[in-house]
Structures are given as C-alpha cells and as structure tokens.
Amino acid sequence: MAIGYVALVLHAHLPFVRHPESNYVLEEEWLYEAITETYIPLLQVFEGLKRDGIDFKITMSMTPPLVSMLRDPLLQERYSQHLGKLEELAELEVEHNTHHGHLKYLAEYYVSRFINTRKTWDRCHRDLVTAFKRFQDSNNLEIITCGATHAYLPLMKMYPQAVWAQIQVACEHYEETFGNLPRGIWLPECAYYEGLERMLADAGLRYFLTDGHGILCARPRPRFGTYTPIFTETGVAAFGRDHESSQQVWSSEVGYPGASEYREFYKDLGWEAEYNYIKPYIMPNGQRKNIGIKYNKITSRDLGLSDKALYDPYWARKKASEHAEDFMYNRKCQVEHLQGVMQRPPIVVSPYDAELFGHWWYEGPWFLDYLFRKSWYDQDLYNLTHLADYLRDNTTQQVCRPSQSSWGYKGFHEYWLNETNAWIYPHLHKAAERMIEISSREASDILEEKAFNQATRELLLAQSSDWAFIMRTKTMVPYAIRRTRSHLMRFNKLYEDIKTDKIDSGWLEKVEYIDNIFPNINYRVYRPL
C-alpha cells in the first residue's frame, strides 16, 4: 500500500528560432540537437514502457515556442536533412576507424542510434507533438503549458495586460494544439510574484510550479513545507520543488550526471577530427561546431579534455541503472520518513529541464526508463503521479500566500536583471505601453488587423527570458542581442506605421512569414483588464 507520491516534472522549452530568410543559422540546431538527444529518446522510452505494460506517470511542459517549432514544416525538413548528415558521418566513421576496435564499436553504436532515431521520426510522420499527445491521451503523460514566449513575468508586473497576454495566448495555443485547456502551468523560470495567481485562476489554470523557497517562505508558513501543495486564496495550487531529489540529479558536486562512466559532453568530433575530413559536416563558413558524436567519457573531473578515456555505452547504461536504483531507494526512505512525521501522504515534486535528459546528460533517458521500471516492479511505498491527479485525490490543503521567487541563481530575479541585460527592460516596457495603447483601437480593415496582430507577436518574442538569460551566461550573446533588437525594431515600425496609417503591406507579409508563431493570435488580448 503506497504511503506517498513522487511527481517527476520535465520542462521542455527552447526559444523560437526559425530563419527562413537564411539557408543556415547555427542557433536552429538547438532544436535539432534536442530532437535527436532528448525528445525522440524520451518518446522511445515511453513507447517501450507502454509496450511492456508499465503504467508510468510523468508531467511535462511543452512551451508554445517549442510546439510551434516542432510542428513547422520548414524546420521539420531542415531537421530531416540534419539527421541525414549525422547518419552519413556515422557510416563514414565506421570505415574511418576500421583498425581501431573501440572507436569502430562506438561508431557502429552511433550508426544504430541514428537509424533508430530516423525510424521514430518517420513513424511519427515528423510530428512529435502528436506523438507526445498520444501518451497524454493514455494518461501516462500530463502535458502542461508555460508563458507564451517564456517571458520573465515578475519583471513585467507593472503592466498586467502584458502578463495576461503571456498567460492567455499560451492557454489558447495549448487548446488549439491539444484540444482542451491546460490544467497546469510551469511559470517561466519558476518565477512567481504575489497576485500572479489571480490571472492564472482567470485563465482556468488549476496549479503552477515554483521553487521550494516560494513555498517555504509563504505566509503563513506551510505546515508541511514543500511536501504538499498549498492553495492560494484564488484556489490555484502551488507545488514547490523538492531540494533533496533535485540535488541528486542537478548538483555539480554530487549529482548523477558527473559519474566517470558517463559520456563527456564537451569533447565532440566536430572539434576533434582532422579539419578537411570533418569540413563537410561543420558550419558552411568552415567554422567548427559540436556534431553530436562524442567518443569519450567523463573519466575524472580533474582531467583535462585531452586525457579523457573512451566511452562505453554498456557500462554507462549499467551506471544509469544503479543511479535509478539509488534515486528510487532515496525516495522510498524520504516518503517513509515524511509520512511518519506528517501522518498524511507526502508528495515529492522533482522538476528538471527536459534537455538535461539526453542532451546535457546523455544517459538521462536510460535513467528515467530504469526508474519507471524499478518503481513499478521493485517498490510499493510511493506512487508516481501527475500533479493534476494528486489534486483530484487530495482536495484539502493549507491556504497560504506564496513568496516571490524563482529557481534562478540566488532564488529571485537577479539572473534576469543585472549589468549584462538591464538595458533591454526600458525598451520592453515602452513597447508594452505602446501595445496596450493600440490594442484599445478597432482595426479599420484586414491589413491593419494583420499589423496589430504582428505587433503582438513581435512584442511577445522580444519578451522571451531566453535572451536575458543568454546575455547573463555570456554564451551566444550577439545572437541574443540581435534577436531582442530585431523584434523591438519590427514592433516599433509596426507601431509607427499604424499610428501614421502607412502600413507597408509587402514588408508586413515578409515579417509574418519569418515570425509566424501564433497564427491565430488576437491583438485584443492586450486590452486593459
């Protein structure tokens, strides 16, 4: 008889990166890498579990930008070509390493892996969103939403209409995609501020996720900490991240992904191979890049990249099984202890970025597969659950006011507002004021309505927290700056054209094609609340 619950939650998100105006943009490969290394491997895990009769439960956000990209015919075709290059290179690597047994073994492993990736891609008819939806329909997967473009909502709270637009557009997009309204939302960056729950309630959402201190510092202090959700005064529930289970996976010091047997992320064939040999598979301008074929294991944190030993997926899979066993054992101990203290079933909420599983931690999907199987066969102290199912079965919770919080560095807002990115916010705020201003107007004709709607898209895209995040991490900074500026420039041109009644229809059509997210958007979502 289970005495508690464990809820695994994956946050699947990428910023909207689509460049039909160019034959090659490196940043589009963020999506291609995630499809190959995370989304298709997760689907393959789910398919295997379903085939073997294991009733697994997992919650996953699929953000509107990610869903839009996964369903875009242009990006689907470009991914298929990208995968074809990987298949070709892996076959070439088998020949290239004929006289090196271990490297040949690894090359053959990649050939097999890419073949299986292609089979899944073709079997799904390139539509991974529908493939994931099938597991939602069977109640194995609960798909939740996020902000429309993953905007950092606490830094927008002075413009409630802009926050509402992020929430409402996301919910409408979810309904268009999945046929029903979402029950839950992963707040972008798990960032909460007091009063946000009222908009979530108005949008019909039942719950949101926040970091643990958002619950622990709530008023009054929750009796059971993060091990039950709290109800806000609007009736919307807040689930807090469990520190213990998060640390086991995330921690750079004690987390599972740092095991010596696991694949080394930072040593890639694109940088290791002889230049003329690898040139057809790197960037068109001849610059090297990560390919996704990696032959080395972590070995030791103390070793330089040149000293890493060769990887072996057999032993890495064994280690993933051991880590799944360890994770399960610790959850059993945790649940048993908590139930004894609380005298009611606890819930351990373990949220992670989806891309951790497969992309950053190559063995992550194997870990999940073993964890689901072991949880099904080898223990009976906890049930894996969806957050909505837990709320349905546990209707009485403490009413509290959550604390302002995020899951970023130091737990609040400084990662998205600092000396590297503060310059963007005056421009975003001015654009929000302008959008609220023009949204009160009725479009005089179809062309003007298209301009209003495109202005809405451009502002939403400029608000993405990914650009501020990249500026802070100092990776791909020129691209993040360029994207922020380009969306703001397009928005401001549309605003001026609308104000002067001089809409450039040809230019508008071009921009609509480039930034084609949310085809059914309605600018009136920005009208005063």
Coordinates of C-alpha atoms in Angstrom, one line a residue:
M1 CA 0.0 0.0 0.0
A2 CA 1.6 3.2 -1.1
I3 CA 2.0 5.9 1.6
G4 CA 3.2 8.8 -0.6
Y5 CA 3.7 10.2 -4.1
V6 CA 6.6 11.1 -6.4
A7 CA 6.0 13.6 -9.2
L8 CA 8.6 13.9 -12.0
V9 CA 8.2 17.1 -14.0
L10 CA 10.2 17.9 -17.1
H11 CA 10.3 21.4 -18.6
A12 CA 10.6 21.1 -22.4
H13 CA 11.4 24.6 -23.8
L14 CA 13.5 26.2 -26.4
P15 CA 13.3 29.8 -27.7
F16 CA 11.6 30.4 -31.0
V17 CA 14.4 30.2 -33.5
R18 CA 13.4 30.0 -37.2
H19 CA 15.2 31.7 -40.0
P20 CA 13.6 31.0 -43.4
E21 CA 15.5 34.0 -44.7
S22 CA 18.8 32.2 -44.4
N23 CA 20.0 28.8 -45.6
Y24 CA 21.9 28.2 -42.4
V25 CA 21.7 29.6 -38.9
L26 CA 23.7 27.8 -36.2
E27 CA 21.1 28.5 -33.5
E28 CA 18.4 26.5 -35.3
E29 CA 20.5 23.5 -34.3
W30 CA 19.4 23.9 -30.7
L31 CA 16.1 22.4 -31.8
Y32 CA 17.8 19.6 -33.9
E33 CA 20.1 18.6 -31.1
A34 CA 17.1 18.5 -28.7
I35 CA 15.1 16.3 -31.1
T36 CA 17.9 13.8 -31.5
E37 CA 19.2 13.7 -28.0
T38 CA 16.1 14.4 -25.8
Y39 CA 12.6 14.4 -27.4
I40 CA 12.9 11.3 -29.6
P41 CA 14.8 9.3 -26.8
L42 CA 12.0 10.3 -24.4
L43 CA 9.4 9.1 -26.9
Q44 CA 11.3 5.8 -27.3
V45 CA 11.4 5.3 -23.5
F46 CA 7.6 6.0 -23.3
E47 CA 6.9 3.6 -26.2
G48 CA 9.0 0.8 -24.5
L49 CA 7.3 1.3 -21.2
K50 CA 3.8 1.2 -22.8
R51 CA 4.8 -1.9 -24.8
D52 CA 5.8 -3.7 -21.6
G53 CA 2.7 -2.8 -19.7
I54 CA 4.2 -0.4 -17.3
D55 CA 1.8 2.3 -16.2
F56 CA 4.2 5.2 -15.8
K57 CA 3.3 8.7 -14.9
I58 CA 5.2 11.9 -15.7
T59 CA 4.4 15.5 -16.2
M60 CA 6.0 17.6 -19.0
S61 CA 5.6 21.2 -20.0
M62 CA 5.7 21.8 -23.8
T63 CA 6.1 25.5 -24.3
P64 CA 4.3 27.3 -27.2
P65 CA 7.6 28.2 -28.9
L66 CA 8.8 24.6 -28.8
V67 CA 5.4 23.2 -30.0
S68 CA 5.4 25.8 -32.8
M69 CA 8.9 24.8 -34.0
L70 CA 8.2 21.1 -33.7
R71 CA 5.2 21.5 -36.0
D72 CA 6.8 23.8 -38.5
P73 CA 7.2 22.2 -41.9
L74 CA 10.4 24.2 -42.7
L75 CA 12.1 23.2 -39.5
Q76 CA 10.9 19.6 -39.9
E77 CA 12.5 19.4 -43.3
R78 CA 15.7 21.0 -42.1
Y79 CA 15.9 18.6 -39.2
S80 CA 15.5 15.7 -41.6
Q81 CA 18.4 16.9 -43.6
H82 CA 20.4 17.5 -40.3
L83 CA 19.7 13.9 -39.3
G84 CA 20.8 12.7 -42.7
K85 CA 24.2 14.3 -42.3
L86 CA 24.6 12.6 -38.9
E87 CA 23.7 9.3 -40.5
E88 CA 26.2 9.8 -43.3
L89 CA 29.0 10.9 -40.9
A90 CA 28.4 7.9 -38.6
E91 CA 28.7 5.5 -41.5
L92 CA 31.9 7.2 -42.6
E93 CA 33.3 6.9 -39.1
V94 CA 32.8 3.2 -39.1
E95 CA 35.0 3.0 -42.2
H96 CA 37.4 5.6 -40.9
N97 CA 38.0 3.6 -37.7
T98 CA 38.3 0.1 -39.2
H99 CA 41.6 -0.5 -37.4
H100 CA 40.7 0.9 -34.0
G101 CA 38.4 -1.6 -32.3
H102 CA 36.9 0.6 -29.6
L103 CA 36.3 3.6 -31.9
K104 CA 34.7 1.3 -34.5
Y105 CA 32.5 -0.1 -31.8
L106 CA 31.4 3.4 -30.9
A107 CA 30.9 4.5 -34.5
E108 CA 28.7 1.4 -35.1
Y109 CA 26.8 2.4 -31.9
Y110 CA 26.0 5.8 -33.3
V111 CA 25.0 4.3 -36.7
S112 CA 22.5 2.1 -34.9
R113 CA 21.3 5.0 -32.8
F114 CA 20.7 7.4 -35.7
I115 CA 18.9 4.6 -37.6
N116 CA 16.5 4.2 -34.7
T117 CA 16.1 8.0 -34.5
R118 CA 15.2 8.0 -38.2
K119 CA 12.7 5.2 -37.7
T120 CA 10.9 7.1 -34.8
W121 CA 11.0 10.3 -36.8
D122 CA 9.4 8.7 -39.8
R123 CA 6.9 6.6 -37.8
C124 CA 5.7 9.8 -36.2
H125 CA 5.4 11.4 -39.6
R126 CA 7.7 14.1 -38.3
D127 CA 5.0 15.3 -35.8
L128 CA 6.5 14.7 -32.4
V129 CA 3.8 16.8 -30.7
T130 CA 1.1 14.4 -31.8
A131 CA 3.3 11.5 -30.7
F132 CA 3.6 13.0 -27.2
K133 CA -0.1 13.8 -27.1
R134 CA -0.9 10.0 -27.5
F135 CA 0.7 9.4 -24.1
Q136 CA -1.4 12.2 -22.7
D137 CA -4.5 10.6 -24.1
S138 CA -3.4 7.3 -22.3
N139 CA -2.9 9.3 -19.0
N140 CA 0.8 8.4 -18.8
L141 CA 1.9 11.9 -19.6
E142 CA 0.4 15.1 -18.4
I143 CA 1.3 18.0 -20.7
I144 CA 1.2 21.5 -19.2
T145 CA 1.8 24.9 -20.6
C146 CA 4.1 27.8 -19.9
G147 CA 4.2 31.5 -20.7
A148 CA 3.5 32.3 -24.4
T149 CA 7.2 33.0 -25.1
H150 CA 8.7 32.2 -21.7
A151 CA 8.8 35.8 -20.5
Y152 CA 10.1 36.6 -17.1
L153 CA 6.8 37.6 -15.5
P154 CA 7.9 39.4 -12.3
L155 CA 9.7 42.0 -14.3
M156 CA 6.5 42.7 -16.3
K157 CA 4.1 43.0 -13.3
M158 CA 3.8 46.8 -13.7
Y159 CA 2.0 46.0 -17.0
P160 CA -0.7 43.5 -16.0
Q161 CA -2.0 43.4 -19.6
A162 CA 1.4 42.2 -20.8
V163 CA 1.5 39.4 -18.2
W164 CA -2.1 38.4 -19.1
A165 CA -1.2 38.2 -22.7
Q166 CA 1.6 35.8 -21.9
I167 CA -0.7 33.6 -20.0
Q168 CA -3.8 33.8 -22.2
V169 CA -2.0 33.4 -25.5
A170 CA -0.3 30.3 -24.1
C171 CA -3.6 28.8 -22.9
E172 CA -5.2 29.4 -26.3
H173 CA -2.3 27.9 -28.1
Y174 CA -2.4 24.9 -25.9
E175 CA -6.1 24.4 -26.6
E176 CA -5.5 24.7 -30.4
T177 CA -2.8 22.1 -30.1
F178 CA -4.2 19.5 -27.7
G179 CA -7.9 20.1 -27.9
N180 CA -8.5 21.1 -24.3
L181 CA -7.4 23.8 -21.8
P182 CA -4.3 23.1 -19.8
R183 CA -4.7 22.3 -16.1
G184 CA -1.3 23.4 -15.0
I185 CA 1.5 25.9 -15.9
W186 CA 5.2 25.8 -15.5
L187 CA 5.8 29.5 -14.7
P188 CA 8.8 30.7 -16.8
E189 CA 11.9 30.2 -14.8
C190 CA 9.5 29.1 -11.9
A191 CA 9.3 32.9 -11.3
Y192 CA 6.3 34.0 -9.1
Y193 CA 5.2 37.3 -7.7
E194 CA 2.2 37.9 -5.4
G195 CA -1.0 38.5 -7.4
L196 CA 0.0 36.3 -10.4
E197 CA -2.2 33.5 -9.2
R198 CA -5.3 35.7 -9.8
M199 CA -4.5 35.8 -13.6
L200 CA -3.8 32.0 -13.5
A201 CA -7.2 31.4 -12.0
D202 CA -8.9 33.7 -14.5
A203 CA -7.3 31.7 -17.3
G204 CA -8.7 28.5 -15.9
L205 CA -5.4 27.0 -14.6
R206 CA -5.5 24.8 -11.6
Y207 CA -1.9 24.8 -10.5
F208 CA 1.6 26.1 -11.0
L209 CA 5.2 25.2 -10.1
T210 CA 7.5 27.3 -8.1
D211 CA 10.9 26.8 -6.4
G212 CA 10.9 25.4 -2.9
H213 CA 11.5 28.7 -1.1
G214 CA 8.4 30.1 -2.8
I215 CA 6.5 27.7 -0.6
L216 CA 8.8 27.6 2.5
C217 CA 8.6 31.4 2.8
A218 CA 4.8 31.6 2.2
R219 CA 2.5 33.3 4.7
P220 CA 1.6 31.6 6.9
R221 CA 4.5 29.2 6.8
P222 CA 3.1 25.9 5.4
R223 CA 2.9 23.2 8.0
F224 CA 4.2 20.5 5.6
G225 CA 6.7 22.6 3.7
T226 CA 7.1 21.5 0.1
Y227 CA 5.7 18.0 0.7
T228 CA 2.2 19.1 0.0
P229 CA 1.0 21.8 -2.3
I230 CA -0.6 24.9 -0.9
F231 CA -3.8 26.6 -2.2
T232 CA -3.6 30.3 -2.9
E233 CA -6.6 32.4 -2.0
T234 CA -7.9 32.1 -5.6
G235 CA -8.0 28.3 -5.3
V236 CA -5.0 27.8 -7.6
A237 CA -2.5 25.3 -6.1
A238 CA 1.3 25.9 -5.9
F239 CA 3.7 23.0 -5.9
G240 CA 7.3 23.5 -4.7
R241 CA 10.4 21.9 -5.9
D242 CA 11.9 19.3 -3.6
H243 CA 15.5 20.2 -2.8
E244 CA 16.8 16.7 -1.9
S245 CA 15.7 14.9 -5.1
S246 CA 16.7 17.9 -7.2
Q247 CA 20.2 17.9 -5.7
Q248 CA 20.7 14.2 -6.5
V249 CA 20.3 15.0 -10.2
W250 CA 21.3 18.6 -10.6
S251 CA 24.3 19.1 -8.2
S252 CA 27.6 19.7 -9.9
E253 CA 29.3 18.1 -6.9
V254 CA 27.1 15.1 -6.1
G255 CA 24.7 14.8 -9.0
Y256 CA 24.4 11.7 -11.1
P257 CA 25.5 13.2 -14.4
G258 CA 29.0 13.7 -13.2
A259 CA 29.8 9.9 -12.9
S260 CA 33.0 8.9 -14.6
E261 CA 31.3 6.3 -16.8
Y262 CA 29.0 8.8 -18.5
R263 CA 29.6 10.5 -21.8
E264 CA 31.7 13.6 -21.8
F265 CA 29.7 16.5 -23.2
Y266 CA 32.5 18.9 -24.0
K267 CA 34.6 16.6 -26.2
D268 CA 33.0 16.4 -29.6
L269 CA 34.0 15.0 -33.0
G270 CA 33.3 18.4 -34.6
W271 CA 36.3 19.8 -32.7
E272 CA 38.5 16.7 -32.6
A273 CA 38.5 15.4 -36.1
E274 CA 41.0 16.4 -38.8
Y275 CA 39.8 19.6 -40.4
N276 CA 39.5 18.6 -44.1
Y277 CA 37.8 15.3 -43.0
I278 CA 35.1 17.0 -40.9
K279 CA 34.7 20.1 -43.0
P280 CA 31.6 18.9 -44.9
Y281 CA 29.8 18.4 -41.6
I282 CA 30.6 21.6 -39.7
M283 CA 29.3 25.1 -40.5
P284 CA 29.2 26.3 -44.1
N285 CA 31.7 29.0 -43.4
G286 CA 34.2 26.4 -42.2
Q287 CA 33.9 27.1 -38.5
R288 CA 33.9 24.0 -36.3
K289 CA 30.9 23.2 -34.1
N290 CA 29.5 20.4 -32.0
I291 CA 28.4 17.5 -34.2
G292 CA 26.8 15.2 -31.5
I293 CA 29.2 12.3 -32.0
K294 CA 31.3 12.0 -28.8
Y295 CA 33.7 9.2 -28.1
N296 CA 34.9 9.9 -24.6
K297 CA 33.6 9.5 -21.1
I298 CA 33.9 11.9 -18.2
T299 CA 36.6 9.7 -16.6
S300 CA 37.6 12.2 -13.9
R301 CA 36.6 15.8 -13.2
D302 CA 40.3 16.5 -12.6
L303 CA 41.4 15.5 -16.1
G304 CA 41.7 17.9 -19.0
L305 CA 39.7 17.1 -22.1
S306 CA 42.8 15.6 -23.9
D307 CA 43.1 13.0 -21.1
K308 CA 39.6 11.6 -21.2
A309 CA 39.2 7.8 -21.7
L310 CA 37.0 6.3 -24.3
Y311 CA 33.3 5.9 -23.6
D312 CA 31.4 2.6 -23.4
P313 CA 27.6 2.8 -23.6
Y314 CA 27.4 -0.7 -22.0
W315 CA 28.9 0.5 -18.7
A316 CA 27.2 3.8 -18.9
R317 CA 23.8 2.1 -19.1
K318 CA 24.8 -0.1 -16.1
K319 CA 25.6 3.1 -14.1
A320 CA 22.3 4.6 -15.1
S321 CA 20.6 1.5 -13.7
E322 CA 22.5 1.9 -10.5
H323 CA 21.6 5.6 -10.2
A324 CA 17.9 4.8 -10.9
E325 CA 18.1 2.3 -8.1
D326 CA 19.7 4.8 -5.8
F327 CA 17.1 7.5 -6.7
M328 CA 14.2 5.1 -6.0
Y329 CA 15.8 4.0 -2.7
N330 CA 16.2 7.5 -1.5
R331 CA 12.6 8.4 -2.5
K332 CA 11.3 5.4 -0.5
C333 CA 13.3 6.5 2.6
Q334 CA 12.1 10.1 2.1
V335 CA 8.5 9.2 1.7
E336 CA 8.5 6.8 4.6
H337 CA 10.1 9.3 6.9
L338 CA 7.8 12.2 5.8
Q339 CA 4.7 10.1 6.1
G340 CA 5.7 9.2 9.7
V341 CA 6.2 12.9 10.6
M342 CA 3.2 14.3 8.6
Q343 CA 0.7 11.5 9.3
R344 CA -0.6 12.0 5.7
P345 CA 0.8 11.0 2.3
P346 CA 3.6 13.4 1.2
I347 CA 4.3 14.3 -2.4
V348 CA 7.9 14.8 -3.6
V349 CA 8.0 17.1 -6.6
S350 CA 11.1 16.7 -8.8
P351 CA 11.2 19.2 -11.6
Y352 CA 14.0 19.4 -14.2
D353 CA 14.8 20.9 -17.6
A354 CA 13.8 18.2 -20.1
E355 CA 17.0 18.9 -22.1
L356 CA 19.0 17.6 -19.1
F357 CA 17.9 14.2 -20.1
G358 CA 19.7 13.2 -23.2
H359 CA 21.3 16.5 -24.3
W360 CA 23.4 17.5 -21.3
W361 CA 23.2 14.1 -19.5
Y362 CA 23.3 11.7 -22.4
E363 CA 22.2 8.7 -20.2
G364 CA 19.3 10.6 -18.7
P365 CA 16.6 8.8 -20.8
W366 CA 18.1 5.5 -19.7
F367 CA 17.9 6.6 -16.1
L368 CA 14.2 7.5 -16.5
D369 CA 13.5 4.2 -18.2
Y370 CA 15.1 2.2 -15.3
L371 CA 13.4 4.4 -12.7
F372 CA 9.9 3.9 -14.1
R373 CA 10.5 0.1 -14.3
K374 CA 12.0 -0.2 -10.9
S375 CA 9.3 2.0 -9.4
W376 CA 6.7 -0.3 -11.0
Y377 CA 8.2 -3.6 -10.0
D378 CA 10.6 -3.1 -7.1
Q379 CA 8.7 -1.0 -4.5
D380 CA 5.3 -0.2 -3.2
L381 CA 5.9 2.8 -0.9
Y382 CA 5.1 5.5 -3.4
N383 CA 3.0 6.0 -6.5
L384 CA 4.3 8.1 -9.4
T385 CA 1.6 10.7 -10.1
H386 CA 0.6 13.6 -12.2
L387 CA 0.1 16.9 -10.3
A388 CA -3.5 17.2 -11.5
D389 CA -4.3 13.7 -10.4
Y390 CA -2.8 14.4 -7.0
L391 CA -5.0 17.5 -6.6
R392 CA -8.1 15.5 -7.6
D393 CA -7.4 12.8 -5.0
N394 CA -6.2 15.2 -2.2
T395 CA -8.6 18.1 -2.1
T396 CA -7.8 19.5 1.3
Q397 CA -4.7 21.7 1.5
Q398 CA -3.5 24.6 3.5
V399 CA -4.2 28.1 2.2
C400 CA -1.2 30.4 2.0
R401 CA 0.3 33.3 0.1
P402 CA 3.5 32.1 -1.8
S403 CA 6.6 34.1 -1.6
Q404 CA 8.1 36.0 -4.6
S405 CA 10.8 33.6 -6.0
S406 CA 12.4 31.9 -9.0
W407 CA 14.7 28.9 -9.5
G408 CA 17.5 31.1 -10.8
Y409 CA 20.8 32.0 -9.1
K410 CA 20.1 33.2 -5.6
G411 CA 16.4 32.3 -6.0
F412 CA 15.0 35.7 -7.1
H413 CA 15.3 37.9 -10.1
E414 CA 18.9 39.0 -10.3
Y415 CA 19.8 36.5 -13.1
W416 CA 17.4 38.2 -15.5
L417 CA 18.1 41.7 -14.3
N418 CA 21.8 42.7 -13.9
E419 CA 24.5 44.7 -15.6
T420 CA 24.5 42.3 -18.7
N421 CA 20.9 42.7 -19.6
A422 CA 19.3 45.6 -17.7
W423 CA 19.4 47.7 -20.9
I424 CA 16.6 45.7 -22.5
Y425 CA 13.8 46.4 -20.0
P426 CA 13.2 50.1 -20.7
H427 CA 12.6 49.2 -24.3
L428 CA 10.4 46.2 -23.5
H429 CA 8.4 48.4 -21.1
K430 CA 7.9 51.2 -23.6
A431 CA 6.8 48.6 -26.2
A432 CA 4.3 47.2 -23.7
E433 CA 2.9 50.7 -23.1
R434 CA 2.5 51.1 -26.9
M435 CA 0.9 47.7 -27.3
I436 CA -1.6 48.5 -24.6
E437 CA -2.3 51.8 -26.3
I438 CA -3.0 50.5 -29.8
S439 CA -4.9 47.4 -28.5
S440 CA -7.8 49.7 -27.5
R441 CA -8.4 50.6 -31.1
E442 CA -10.5 48.6 -33.6
A443 CA -8.7 47.7 -36.8
S444 CA -10.2 49.6 -39.8
D445 CA -9.5 46.8 -42.3
I446 CA -7.9 43.4 -42.7
L447 CA -4.4 44.9 -43.3
E448 CA -4.5 47.0 -40.2
E449 CA -5.7 44.0 -38.1
K450 CA -2.7 42.0 -39.5
A451 CA -0.4 44.7 -38.5
F452 CA -1.9 44.8 -35.0
N453 CA -1.5 41.0 -34.6
Q454 CA 2.0 41.0 -35.9
A455 CA 3.0 43.8 -33.5
T456 CA 1.6 41.5 -30.7
R457 CA 3.8 38.6 -32.0
E458 CA 6.9 40.8 -32.1
L459 CA 6.5 42.1 -28.6
L460 CA 5.9 38.5 -27.2
L461 CA 9.0 37.3 -29.0
A462 CA 11.1 40.2 -27.7
Q463 CA 9.9 39.4 -24.1
S464 CA 11.4 35.9 -24.1
S465 CA 13.5 35.4 -20.9
D466 CA 16.0 33.3 -23.0
W467 CA 17.6 36.4 -24.4
A468 CA 18.3 37.9 -21.0
F469 CA 19.5 34.5 -19.8
I470 CA 22.0 34.2 -22.6
M471 CA 23.3 37.7 -22.0
R472 CA 23.9 36.7 -18.4
T473 CA 25.6 33.4 -19.2
K474 CA 27.7 35.1 -21.9
T475 CA 27.0 32.3 -24.5
M476 CA 25.8 33.3 -28.0
V477 CA 25.4 36.9 -26.7
P478 CA 25.5 38.6 -30.1
Y479 CA 22.6 36.4 -31.2
A480 CA 20.5 37.2 -28.1
I481 CA 21.1 40.9 -28.6
R482 CA 20.3 40.7 -32.3
R483 CA 17.0 38.9 -31.6
T484 CA 15.9 41.4 -28.9
R485 CA 16.7 44.3 -31.1
S486 CA 15.1 42.9 -34.2
H487 CA 11.8 42.1 -32.6
L488 CA 11.7 45.5 -30.9
M489 CA 12.6 47.3 -34.2
R490 CA 9.9 45.4 -36.0
F491 CA 7.4 46.2 -33.3
N492 CA 8.3 49.9 -33.3
K493 CA 8.0 50.1 -37.1
L494 CA 4.6 48.5 -37.0
Y495 CA 3.5 50.9 -34.2
E496 CA 4.6 53.9 -36.2
D497 CA 3.0 52.6 -39.4
I498 CA -0.3 52.0 -37.6
K499 CA -0.2 55.5 -36.0
T500 CA 0.5 57.2 -39.3
D501 CA -1.8 54.9 -41.3
K502 CA 1.1 53.9 -43.6
I503 CA 1.3 50.2 -43.3
D504 CA 3.9 48.6 -45.6
S505 CA 2.0 45.5 -46.8
G506 CA 4.9 43.9 -48.6
W507 CA 7.2 44.3 -45.5
L508 CA 4.5 43.1 -43.2
E509 CA 3.9 39.9 -45.3
K510 CA 7.7 39.2 -45.1
V511 CA 7.8 39.6 -41.3
E512 CA 4.6 37.5 -40.9
Y513 CA 6.4 34.7 -42.8
I514 CA 9.6 35.0 -40.7
D515 CA 7.9 35.3 -37.3
N516 CA 5.0 33.0 -37.9
I517 CA 4.3 31.9 -34.3
F518 CA 0.7 32.0 -33.0
P519 CA -1.1 32.2 -36.4
N520 CA -4.5 32.8 -34.7
I521 CA -3.4 35.5 -32.3
N522 CA -5.7 38.3 -31.5
Y523 CA -4.2 41.7 -30.5
R524 CA -7.2 42.5 -28.3
V525 CA -5.6 40.2 -25.6
Y526 CA -3.6 43.4 -24.6
R527 CA -6.7 45.4 -23.8
P528 CA -7.0 46.8 -20.3
L529 CA -8.1 44.2 -17.8

